[in-house]
């Protein structure tokens, strides 16, 4: 009997079930619908994506280009993560009104706070345009000319495709250039802050718990989309009104059980699941360790200052979080790739691939792929490493250098495009840097500079170092530059950039800080950049061919999904715990009890607000608790990545049950190698979100705006 059931199960379950994947919403019908239904979904593919009627996609805009969000009321109420709204919450905060520490709740529409640079973007329509984009490309032999033709085709189709005046056409490439898809989108630009819990809830556990399960973070914030009187996008205006969505998600407080179907809908940023093993080796052994070491140093410096000074803590909060985030991710990713033997698995895949190539008689097209990959990755190694050092040290972690690099680009604009362009760019640069200086502290930056410059000078291949960096006394060099350069204050920068073009150029070139960046940037632009681009173009062409081969030679049930590219995707799976190592198993849900277990009074990561402790002690959970406990987070087998933060986790019927915000430590390598046994996404339970809004913040009016389903009658 048991045996028979097993056979039936084996027959029914596709061989490749539960392997992750991020799918294109307009193509679910043929590809995934059956599998989704087998997993328990009660909706049809057209409930998720449809151009002719409202569907789930109409409730899921991209949030400011980097995160995802969802509309949860007929009045444009928008939910996303606390860490996605962090920049906005920070920008409204001062030492006196510290919304990061205390939280913020608008008790009426009038109290909602506008955010000048924030926008959310809805997808109106998705259309495959591969044939049009590749028209006339096959006949071209040079790779550079091929790419040029593709760019031209993309530009002209973007221009000529029909759309409304307030909409935009965007074409993106899929499967490494084997498919092209057009998106008609519309962006709303008046998006106001409605609510945020204190960081002791929204960022509970901070960097210690980041990328880790079990998790107890209430990582959410609320915004509202405003539109003009015709419900169309408009710049901020007092006269704008709350946006009426085509669709909004009902919120379910019914609760989740292990093995429940879940669907996560959002904008995953970038994955590289089809890299050859040599590329993964380079990441594991060279590139990740280098980037980790740089950030390690920068973070230690900032942390030292932030712990001592409240103003610096606010100034650096957002930058610190974003630098720490990928620092930690690369550590987990490197460990995970090693532990899961990803390189071995890739090598085996490559061997199997070559066998299929031989069987199909396609040696001419695909037979040399891996030797070519090896050659090119060996060649690119020193350039790739130098590029990462330059990006991390100059563009990412030392702000004086980042600012100096902006001036370097400005000088290049003068050299390439003349005085008028220079003047326009100069004004934009001055304006653009105002925000940067608001959160800049020269003492912090000076310490970072000293450490990173020394690292750069010792680790970057000698031929890519400017003379000023060879055999220096880095302490002396740093003192001199931070003492004399005008780049360390906004006032100084404005002085440098004031006056006629000639004198501006003379002034910046006499500045010690600028001279230093310029020397670094010159060597980089001459010796590293072009060669890197040249080899990388070859690698991209190989990757495109490899992808084509994988698509062509894999069995139909192999579920080959396109790498993430910041476009709208559907990923689905089940609520599920996992076993990270021998004898250890993780449950799928955490509870408020776990918050109290982690509680460290006064700690900057694990403090808990008094009000929350009080609610916990009274077990005052309203309609949101279950059996006397308050659920906080849960995990599932949905394949997500950066950009999926703020994505709705949706149940079998289309209700919102969770808010995606992270992945588990053992599974952070899922961008490169997805292992269904240990890769999990982490979501805040919507019951916790509503509990915080209702019981903790007393913002019942927001709950009343939503459509809450699944409660006890
Ligand atoms: N790791 C999550 C993601 O990649 C959350 C990051 C925000 N939290 C933090 N402590 N930095 O974005
Ligand atoms: N925390 C990520 C984000 O901000 C999500 C992830 O990488 O899993 O998009």
XYZ file of C-alpha atoms and ligand atoms in Angstrom:
734
model
C 0.000 0.000 0.000
C 2.685 2.428 1.060
C 4.792 1.320 -1.873
C 1.958 1.940 -4.299
C 1.437 5.450 -2.937
C 5.090 6.169 -3.433
C 4.927 5.096 -7.068
C 1.873 7.257 -7.664
C 3.632 10.179 -6.007
C 6.707 9.715 -8.135
C 4.589 9.698 -11.246
C 2.636 12.793 -10.317
C 5.489 14.946 -9.027
C 7.533 16.391 -11.863
C 11.194 15.453 -11.552
C 12.172 19.101 -11.210
C 9.550 20.271 -8.726
C 10.532 22.765 -6.059
C 13.692 23.970 -7.751
C 13.026 27.659 -7.338
C 12.921 30.006 -10.277
C 11.696 33.533 -10.957
C 9.108 33.513 -13.682
C 7.747 36.072 -16.101
C 4.139 36.822 -15.074
C 2.772 36.991 -18.617
C 4.120 33.534 -19.442
C 2.834 31.530 -16.465
C 0.059 29.886 -18.386
C 2.105 27.536 -20.474
C 5.044 27.212 -18.103
C 3.931 27.096 -14.498
C 0.176 27.145 -13.965
C -0.211 23.390 -13.573
C 2.676 23.102 -11.186
C 1.337 26.012 -9.148
C -2.062 24.379 -8.917
C -0.460 21.126 -7.861
C 1.188 23.044 -5.060
C -2.233 24.233 -3.923
C -2.902 27.456 -5.811
C -6.580 28.201 -6.313
C -6.134 31.111 -8.719
C -5.574 30.996 -12.462
C -2.625 32.518 -14.300
C -4.863 35.363 -15.477
C -5.737 36.309 -11.902
C -2.034 37.046 -11.495
C -1.384 38.787 -14.789
C -3.908 40.066 -17.303
C -3.873 43.111 -19.550
C -7.604 43.307 -20.020
C -8.877 43.006 -16.474
C -7.462 43.951 -13.125
C -5.101 41.347 -11.722
C -2.564 40.964 -8.923
C 0.119 42.765 -10.908
C -1.895 46.002 -10.604
C -1.298 45.975 -6.854
C 2.469 45.459 -6.993
C 4.567 48.488 -7.985
C 8.326 48.668 -7.827
C 9.376 50.924 -4.945
C 11.919 53.568 -5.911
C 13.710 51.363 -8.421
C 15.187 49.012 -5.811
C 12.471 47.381 -3.694
C 8.947 46.101 -4.141
C 5.702 47.337 -2.546
C 2.001 46.495 -2.633
C -1.232 48.462 -2.505
C -3.384 47.311 0.412
C -6.357 49.645 0.402
C -8.718 51.312 -2.080
C -7.084 54.606 -1.058
C -3.583 53.846 -2.302
C -2.131 52.696 1.027
C 1.204 51.088 0.241
C 3.168 48.521 2.213
C 6.895 47.910 1.917
C 9.795 47.054 4.223
C 11.145 49.307 6.950
C 14.574 48.936 5.333
C 13.143 50.005 1.962
C 11.597 53.159 3.430
C 14.624 53.670 5.669
C 16.107 56.526 3.646
C 12.802 58.426 3.770
C 12.276 57.769 7.467
C 15.833 58.929 8.114
C 15.468 62.067 6.017
C 12.483 63.209 8.102
C 14.407 62.491 11.305
C 16.425 64.845 13.483
C 17.824 64.402 16.975
C 14.611 66.101 18.239
C 12.129 64.199 16.005
C 13.840 60.890 15.697
C 11.429 58.724 13.705
C 14.096 56.071 13.291
C 14.182 55.552 17.046
C 10.595 56.378 17.975
C 8.606 55.447 14.899
C 6.168 57.664 13.022
C 2.427 57.413 12.530
C 0.312 59.890 10.561
C -3.052 60.013 12.281
C -4.717 61.744 9.304
C -3.991 62.356 5.606
C -2.727 65.852 6.508
C 0.045 64.417 8.630
C 1.471 62.206 5.873
C 4.979 63.319 4.869
C 5.957 64.001 1.216
C 9.208 62.608 -0.208
C 10.573 64.608 -3.143
C 12.645 61.869 -4.780
C 10.477 58.848 -4.165
C 8.470 57.129 -6.898
C 6.651 53.854 -7.417
C 6.252 52.204 -10.805
C 3.380 49.990 -11.979
C 3.519 47.560 -14.887
C 0.737 48.186 -17.370
C 1.634 45.682 -20.065
C 4.259 43.039 -20.893
C 5.046 42.046 -24.498
C 7.660 39.779 -26.075
C 9.561 41.773 -28.716
C 12.477 39.411 -29.346
C 11.957 39.140 -33.099
C 11.863 42.912 -33.543
C 14.984 43.497 -31.450
C 17.042 40.766 -33.110
C 15.964 41.836 -36.581
C 19.064 42.161 -38.768
C 21.421 41.114 -35.962
C 22.298 37.546 -36.997
C 23.934 38.746 -40.220
C 26.431 40.936 -38.324
C 29.666 39.205 -37.389
C 31.455 41.528 -34.963
C 30.178 41.355 -31.395
C 30.512 45.110 -30.885
C 28.478 45.852 -34.021
C 25.875 43.275 -33.019
C 25.395 45.028 -29.707
C 25.217 48.375 -31.448
C 22.460 47.169 -33.749
C 20.548 45.727 -30.792
C 20.833 49.037 -28.943
C 19.525 50.862 -32.020
C 16.588 48.496 -32.398
C 15.773 48.851 -28.729
C 15.903 52.639 -28.869
C 13.664 52.874 -31.914
C 11.091 50.385 -30.620
C 11.044 52.099 -27.233
C 10.191 55.287 -29.071
C 7.653 53.935 -31.528
C 5.650 51.494 -29.384
C 2.205 52.810 -28.459
C 1.645 54.129 -24.937
C -0.224 56.886 -23.138
C 1.464 60.253 -22.638
C 2.175 59.657 -18.936
C 3.545 56.166 -19.498
C 6.971 54.892 -20.456
C 8.222 52.001 -22.600
C 11.104 49.950 -21.260
C 12.761 47.023 -23.023
C 14.782 44.524 -21.027
C 16.830 41.532 -22.066
C 16.203 38.009 -20.736
C 18.209 34.792 -20.913
C 21.431 36.746 -21.561
C 20.201 38.283 -24.789
C 18.146 35.365 -26.093
C 14.832 37.081 -25.366
C 13.636 40.718 -25.226
C 10.538 41.972 -23.475
C 8.820 45.339 -23.575
C 7.200 46.778 -20.463
C 4.756 49.653 -20.528
C 5.015 51.269 -17.108
C 3.649 54.246 -15.197
C 5.378 55.961 -12.275
C 3.656 57.809 -9.465
C 5.819 60.547 -8.002
C 3.837 61.765 -5.021
C 4.329 59.063 -2.408
C 4.010 60.048 1.246
C 5.192 58.438 4.435
C 2.266 57.151 6.513
C 3.777 55.002 9.204
C 6.878 53.280 10.479
C 7.470 51.323 13.656
C 10.476 52.249 15.800
C 13.722 50.625 14.635
C 13.551 48.408 17.714
C 10.691 46.670 15.866
C 11.320 47.507 12.184
C 15.031 46.712 12.397
C 14.982 44.459 15.463
C 18.156 42.366 15.513
C 19.802 44.786 13.087
C 23.021 43.487 11.557
C 23.484 40.583 13.952
C 20.216 39.017 12.825
C 20.386 40.229 9.230
C 20.359 37.277 6.755
C 19.612 34.926 9.627
C 16.809 32.633 10.700
C 15.188 32.447 13.273
C 14.217 36.070 12.799
C 12.013 38.447 14.801
C 11.955 41.668 12.791
C 8.805 43.694 12.039
C 10.445 44.969 8.855
C 7.606 47.111 7.433
C 6.650 50.701 6.732
C 3.594 52.324 5.176
C 3.293 54.932 2.442
C 0.447 56.323 0.372
C 0.366 56.988 -3.362
C -1.191 60.285 -4.424
C -2.463 61.101 -7.909
C -3.954 64.062 -9.717
C -7.720 64.475 -10.037
C -7.798 62.034 -12.954
C -5.958 59.408 -10.896
C -2.863 59.882 -13.053
C 0.755 60.353 -11.954
C 1.676 63.886 -10.922
C 4.499 65.653 -9.117
C 3.812 66.477 -5.462
C 0.998 68.936 -4.951
C -1.227 69.824 -2.026
C -4.163 69.265 -4.371
C -3.283 65.670 -5.201
C -5.635 63.003 -3.878
C -5.118 59.421 -2.665
C -4.659 57.087 -5.626
C -7.447 54.666 -6.506
C -5.801 51.379 -7.519
C -7.021 48.984 -10.217
C -6.471 46.269 -7.657
C -5.442 46.099 -4.004
C -4.573 43.068 -1.911
C -6.941 41.902 0.823
C -4.995 41.107 3.998
C -5.536 37.668 5.503
C -5.184 37.084 9.237
C -6.179 33.460 8.936
C -2.562 32.461 9.506
C -0.118 30.151 7.758
C 0.579 26.457 8.250
C 3.572 24.450 7.085
C 3.166 23.367 3.426
C 0.695 26.126 2.580
C 1.087 27.448 -0.961
C 2.797 30.857 -1.244
C 3.522 33.111 -4.142
C 5.936 36.028 -3.944
C 5.448 38.752 -6.517
C 8.075 41.426 -7.049
C 11.138 42.870 -8.712
C 14.180 40.631 -8.080
C 17.293 42.640 -9.015
C 20.066 40.405 -10.272
C 21.023 36.777 -10.183
C 23.679 34.828 -12.085
C 22.427 31.256 -11.898
C 24.050 30.065 -15.118
C 27.647 31.103 -14.543
C 30.254 28.530 -15.507
C 32.222 26.945 -12.659
C 35.359 29.036 -13.379
C 33.404 32.208 -12.749
C 32.070 30.890 -9.454
C 35.596 29.909 -8.436
C 36.738 33.465 -9.062
C 33.918 34.858 -6.935
C 34.548 32.467 -4.066
C 38.337 32.694 -4.013
C 39.106 36.233 -5.122
C 36.357 38.772 -5.590
C 34.151 38.159 -2.558
C 37.082 37.979 -0.102
C 38.470 41.274 -1.452
C 35.159 43.114 -1.144
C 34.519 41.660 2.301
C 37.889 42.840 3.584
C 37.349 46.393 2.335
C 33.914 46.718 3.885
C 35.067 45.082 7.061
C 37.488 47.938 7.618
C 35.084 50.706 6.592
C 32.323 49.348 8.821
C 34.528 49.037 11.896
C 35.512 52.693 11.596
C 31.923 53.917 11.188
C 30.677 51.700 13.985
C 33.221 53.153 16.402
C 31.936 56.669 15.743
C 28.240 55.745 15.657
C 28.327 54.131 19.059
C 29.754 57.288 20.612
C 27.842 60.052 18.842
C 24.063 60.272 18.412
C 24.165 62.709 15.498
C 26.662 60.548 13.611
C 24.480 57.545 14.334
C 21.570 59.168 12.481
C 23.818 60.545 9.720
C 25.402 57.199 8.990
C 22.437 54.893 9.726
C 21.295 54.386 6.154
C 24.763 54.167 4.580
C 25.986 51.841 7.275
C 23.013 49.501 6.860
C 23.439 49.256 3.127
C 27.197 48.645 3.284
C 26.813 46.113 6.098
C 24.053 44.333 4.206
C 26.112 43.149 1.261
C 29.248 42.722 3.350
C 27.386 40.119 5.352
C 25.711 38.647 2.323
C 29.026 38.018 0.568
C 30.308 36.223 3.673
C 27.253 33.965 3.748
C 27.320 33.475 -0.004
C 30.967 32.426 -0.002
C 30.397 29.965 2.832
C 27.229 28.597 1.245
C 28.839 28.085 -2.164
C 31.616 26.121 -0.494
C 29.386 24.129 1.786
C 26.920 23.162 -0.924
C 29.755 22.166 -3.285
C 28.369 24.530 -5.881
C 31.530 24.463 -7.960
C 31.488 20.665 -8.141
C 27.798 20.711 -9.040
C 28.460 23.223 -11.808
C 31.309 21.116 -13.147
C 29.050 18.107 -13.289
C 26.389 20.160 -15.061
C 29.008 21.236 -17.598
C 30.096 17.678 -18.206
C 26.484 16.603 -18.788
C 25.950 19.591 -21.028
C 28.909 18.620 -23.202
C 27.555 15.098 -23.500
C 24.278 16.489 -24.786
C 26.185 18.721 -27.172
C 28.001 15.725 -28.576
C 24.823 13.683 -28.868
C 23.100 16.489 -30.715
C 26.098 16.966 -33.015
C 26.415 20.606 -31.940
C 30.143 20.598 -31.185
C 30.812 23.418 -33.617
C 28.451 25.741 -31.756
C 28.978 24.716 -28.136
C 31.964 22.390 -27.997
C 34.578 25.007 -26.997
C 32.471 26.977 -24.560
C 34.186 25.932 -21.360
C 37.755 26.226 -22.603
C 36.835 29.682 -23.906
C 35.287 30.612 -20.577
C 38.438 29.465 -18.807
C 40.705 31.475 -21.064
C 38.685 34.633 -20.676
C 38.147 34.371 -16.934
C 41.886 33.866 -16.457
C 42.537 36.925 -18.573
C 39.999 39.123 -16.823
C 41.108 38.179 -13.276
C 43.496 41.080 -12.502
C 41.167 43.576 -14.168
C 38.108 42.292 -12.348
C 39.925 42.474 -9.027
C 41.176 46.019 -9.659
C 37.722 47.040 -10.762
C 36.211 45.770 -7.532
C 38.832 47.624 -5.492
C 38.190 50.820 -7.389
C 34.417 50.496 -7.084
C 34.485 49.626 -3.405
C 37.170 52.050 -2.251
C 36.524 55.062 -4.466
C 32.864 54.841 -5.423
C 31.359 53.133 -2.421
C 33.170 53.469 0.885
C 35.281 56.644 0.985
C 33.041 59.616 0.426
C 35.749 62.201 -0.177
C 36.888 60.017 -3.067
C 33.332 59.489 -4.310
C 32.785 63.248 -4.327
C 36.169 63.802 -5.952
C 35.223 61.304 -8.634
C 32.098 63.341 -9.399
C 34.372 66.316 -10.086
C 36.579 64.102 -12.217
C 33.540 63.242 -14.339
C 32.735 66.939 -14.472
C 36.166 67.724 -15.859
C 35.701 64.988 -18.427
C 32.413 66.517 -19.500
C 34.340 69.716 -20.182
C 36.984 67.899 -22.207
C 34.506 65.871 -24.221
C 31.471 68.099 -24.594
C 32.564 71.648 -23.967
C 31.702 74.506 -21.715
C 27.899 74.587 -21.814
C 27.591 70.917 -20.837
C 30.176 71.556 -18.139
C 28.119 74.396 -16.688
C 24.905 72.359 -16.646
C 26.639 69.420 -15.087
C 28.342 71.670 -12.530
C 25.009 73.027 -11.283
C 23.582 69.508 -11.077
C 26.659 68.308 -9.190
C 26.444 71.108 -6.616
C 22.774 70.411 -6.074
C 23.174 66.648 -6.038
C 25.911 66.758 -3.406
C 23.941 68.790 -0.887
C 22.289 65.636 0.476
C 25.616 63.806 0.508
C 27.222 66.452 2.696
C 24.254 66.499 5.057
C 25.244 62.983 6.089
C 28.997 63.453 5.787
C 31.415 63.623 8.685
C 35.022 64.376 7.758
C 36.482 62.692 10.850
C 34.770 59.402 10.055
C 35.713 59.633 6.406
C 39.334 60.461 7.156
C 39.776 57.287 9.187
C 38.104 55.225 6.467
C 40.347 56.806 3.843
C 43.522 56.037 5.751
C 42.691 52.368 6.071
C 41.262 51.762 2.622
C 44.007 53.554 0.765
C 46.615 51.390 2.389
C 44.631 48.289 1.493
C 44.242 49.477 -2.094
C 47.966 50.128 -2.395
C 48.883 46.676 -1.113
C 46.253 44.610 -2.931
C 45.760 46.161 -6.360
C 48.294 44.911 -8.946
C 51.239 47.372 -9.003
C 50.804 48.331 -12.650
C 47.357 49.738 -11.831
C 48.547 52.053 -9.030
C 49.232 55.766 -9.479
C 52.661 56.990 -8.354
C 51.138 58.860 -5.416
C 50.091 55.568 -3.884
C 53.296 53.619 -4.120
C 55.398 53.365 -0.959
C 53.614 56.135 0.875
C 53.274 56.876 4.536
C 49.491 56.533 4.502
C 48.963 58.272 7.804
C 50.906 61.326 6.658
C 49.249 61.306 3.268
C 45.817 61.167 4.888
C 46.580 63.988 7.326
C 47.776 66.194 4.531
C 44.802 65.573 2.266
C 42.104 65.953 4.909
C 43.872 69.003 6.246
C 44.156 70.797 2.936
C 41.400 69.567 0.619
C 38.284 71.652 0.227
C 36.282 68.533 -0.588
C 35.706 67.795 3.084
C 32.948 70.428 3.493
C 29.999 71.506 1.354
C 31.122 75.091 1.720
C 34.561 74.151 0.423
C 33.074 72.285 -2.498
C 30.906 75.253 -3.458
C 33.947 77.515 -3.289
C 35.860 75.187 -5.595
C 33.015 75.187 -8.078
C 32.269 78.897 -8.060
C 33.495 81.284 -10.714
C 34.116 80.947 -14.448
C 35.023 77.647 -16.023
C 38.749 78.294 -16.335
C 39.167 79.229 -12.711
C 37.000 76.316 -11.532
C 39.187 73.882 -13.445
C 42.317 75.538 -12.084
C 40.995 75.468 -8.517
C 39.947 71.849 -8.499
C 43.222 70.769 -10.064
C 45.118 72.574 -7.324
C 43.166 70.758 -4.608
C 45.125 67.985 -2.864
C 42.074 65.712 -2.531
C 41.128 66.144 -6.154
C 44.678 65.530 -7.338
C 44.670 62.259 -5.469
C 41.379 60.977 -6.914
C 42.313 62.135 -10.364
C 45.542 60.152 -10.305
C 43.649 57.035 -9.227
C 40.881 57.530 -11.758
C 43.285 58.257 -14.615
C 45.151 55.003 -14.151
C 41.909 53.129 -13.735
C 40.328 54.600 -16.849
C 43.411 54.013 -18.938
C 44.714 50.694 -17.709
C 41.758 48.826 -16.233
C 38.357 49.953 -17.545
C 38.747 49.474 -21.317
C 40.485 46.110 -21.062
C 37.891 44.911 -18.566
C 35.086 45.962 -20.910
C 36.735 44.271 -23.855
C 37.116 40.907 -22.119
C 33.754 41.211 -20.475
C 32.057 41.668 -23.826
C 33.584 38.383 -24.942
C 32.409 36.705 -21.765
C 28.894 38.073 -22.253
C 28.824 36.633 -25.771
C 29.952 33.240 -24.446
C 27.328 33.395 -21.721
C 24.652 34.137 -24.316
C 25.716 31.130 -26.349
C 25.843 28.951 -23.241
C 22.339 30.069 -22.275
C 21.084 29.348 -25.765
C 22.575 25.887 -25.520
C 21.009 25.227 -22.137
C 17.596 26.290 -23.444
C 18.010 24.195 -26.565
C 19.370 21.015 -25.036
C 17.559 20.731 -21.701
C 14.509 18.520 -21.345
C 11.205 20.379 -21.357
C 10.567 19.807 -17.652
C 13.903 21.344 -16.688
C 12.289 24.681 -15.766
C 14.963 27.011 -17.089
C 14.057 30.476 -15.777
C 15.690 33.749 -16.829
C 18.087 35.421 -14.396
C 16.640 38.297 -12.397
C 16.907 41.704 -14.070
C 14.767 44.023 -11.916
C 11.617 43.149 -13.831
C 8.387 41.837 -12.349
C 8.575 38.129 -11.519
C 6.563 35.438 -9.818
C 8.191 32.916 -7.563
C 6.247 30.294 -5.662
C 6.642 27.496 -3.215
C 5.488 26.421 0.204
C 5.762 27.517 3.788
C 8.529 25.276 5.061
C 11.209 24.860 7.728
C 14.634 23.407 6.924
C 17.597 21.595 8.316
C 20.802 23.670 8.002
C 23.164 21.062 9.425
C 23.346 17.682 11.065
C 20.797 17.264 13.864
C 19.498 20.834 13.530
C 16.019 21.665 12.258
C 14.357 25.047 12.004
C 10.614 25.566 12.401
C 8.788 27.670 9.846
C 7.392 30.290 12.272
C 8.737 32.574 14.987
C 6.724 34.168 17.777
C 6.856 37.240 19.984
C 8.253 34.971 22.699
C 11.430 34.894 20.614
C 11.616 38.696 20.625
C 11.547 38.556 24.406
C 14.202 35.831 24.461
C 16.512 38.078 22.436
C 15.648 41.230 24.415
C 18.710 43.094 25.778
C 17.603 46.300 27.557
C 19.248 49.397 26.099
C 21.118 47.461 23.391
C 21.165 49.151 19.988
C 20.180 45.952 18.219
C 18.026 44.032 20.669
C 16.169 46.587 22.763
C 12.374 46.176 22.861
C 9.892 49.077 23.272
C 8.141 49.156 26.680
C 4.720 49.191 25.020
C 5.468 45.969 23.180
C 6.671 44.275 26.374
C 3.463 45.374 28.023
C 1.297 43.929 25.241
C 3.326 40.737 25.446
C 2.902 40.442 29.206
C -0.863 40.945 28.906
C -1.031 38.703 25.836
C -3.100 41.518 24.366
C -2.972 40.394 20.745
C -6.547 41.205 19.696
C -7.702 39.238 16.666
C -4.126 38.722 15.466
C -2.750 36.161 17.936
C -3.088 32.423 17.758
C -3.493 30.095 20.757
C -2.219 32.828 23.045
C 0.871 33.473 20.917
C 1.759 36.248 18.496
C 3.383 35.028 15.245
C 6.175 37.297 13.947
C 7.980 35.873 10.873
C 7.818 32.751 8.698
C 9.897 31.157 5.941
C 9.132 29.475 2.629
C 10.703 27.934 -0.448
C 10.173 30.968 -2.671
C 13.248 31.828 -4.726
C 13.923 35.517 -4.058
C 16.802 37.974 -4.246
C 17.688 41.607 -3.539
C 14.841 43.746 -4.869
C 12.263 41.269 -3.620
C 12.280 43.135 -0.353
C 8.823 44.483 0.283
C 7.304 41.852 -2.012
C 3.901 40.528 -1.067
C 3.662 36.894 -0.016
C 0.281 35.839 -1.336
C -1.826 32.799 -0.401
C -3.564 30.325 -2.716
C -6.495 32.693 -3.214
C -4.712 36.002 -3.721
C -4.702 37.393 -0.180
C -1.684 38.996 1.443
C -0.258 36.791 4.192
C 3.321 38.015 4.492
C 5.835 40.668 3.572
C 9.114 39.378 2.132
C 12.304 40.953 3.485
C 15.243 38.566 3.629
C 16.749 35.122 3.139
C 18.290 32.597 5.542
C 22.042 32.472 6.180
C 22.665 29.029 4.686
C 20.811 30.042 1.515
C 22.362 33.422 0.692
C 24.213 31.776 -2.190
C 20.894 31.341 -4.001
C 21.760 34.152 -6.459
C 24.427 31.895 -7.910
C 23.363 28.419 -6.907
C 19.876 27.578 -5.703
C 19.671 24.583 -3.403
C 16.016 23.809 -2.622
C 16.941 21.951 0.556
C 18.285 24.999 2.377
C 17.279 28.127 0.451
C 14.417 29.935 2.177
C 12.936 33.421 1.986
C 11.929 35.234 5.178
C 8.623 37.078 5.508
C 6.982 39.122 8.254
C 3.621 37.579 9.112
C 0.839 40.039 8.195
C -0.759 39.325 11.554
C 2.280 40.889 13.210
C 2.154 43.892 10.874
C -1.511 44.528 11.674
C -0.956 43.900 15.387
C 1.788 46.557 15.470
C -0.318 49.074 13.527
C -3.421 48.421 15.606
C -2.355 47.497 19.138
C 1.112 49.011 19.345
C 0.675 52.245 17.364
C -3.058 52.734 17.874
C -3.484 53.541 14.182
C -6.789 51.692 13.866
C -7.921 54.042 11.082
C -5.365 52.360 8.806
C -6.721 48.901 9.569
C -10.227 50.176 8.812
C -9.064 51.213 5.378
C -7.910 47.685 4.511
C -9.941 44.656 3.575
C -9.057 42.231 6.359
C -10.155 38.631 5.698
C -9.921 35.302 7.496
C -10.652 36.607 10.993
C -12.954 34.841 13.431
C -16.555 35.799 12.854
N 19.231 41.394 4.136
C 18.052 42.073 3.745
C 18.181 42.571 2.272
O 19.104 42.253 1.608
C 17.650 43.143 4.697
C 18.597 44.282 4.839
C 18.195 45.376 5.778
N 18.636 45.177 7.104
C 19.893 45.474 7.595
N 20.181 45.173 8.824
N 20.812 46.064 6.892
O 18.045 43.691 1.905
N 16.698 41.942 1.718
C 16.656 41.850 0.280
C 16.097 43.101 -0.362
O 16.276 44.197 0.150
C 15.943 40.618 -0.142
C 16.891 39.477 -0.305
O 18.023 39.709 -0.740
O 16.487 38.359 -0.027
O 15.609 43.103 -1.463
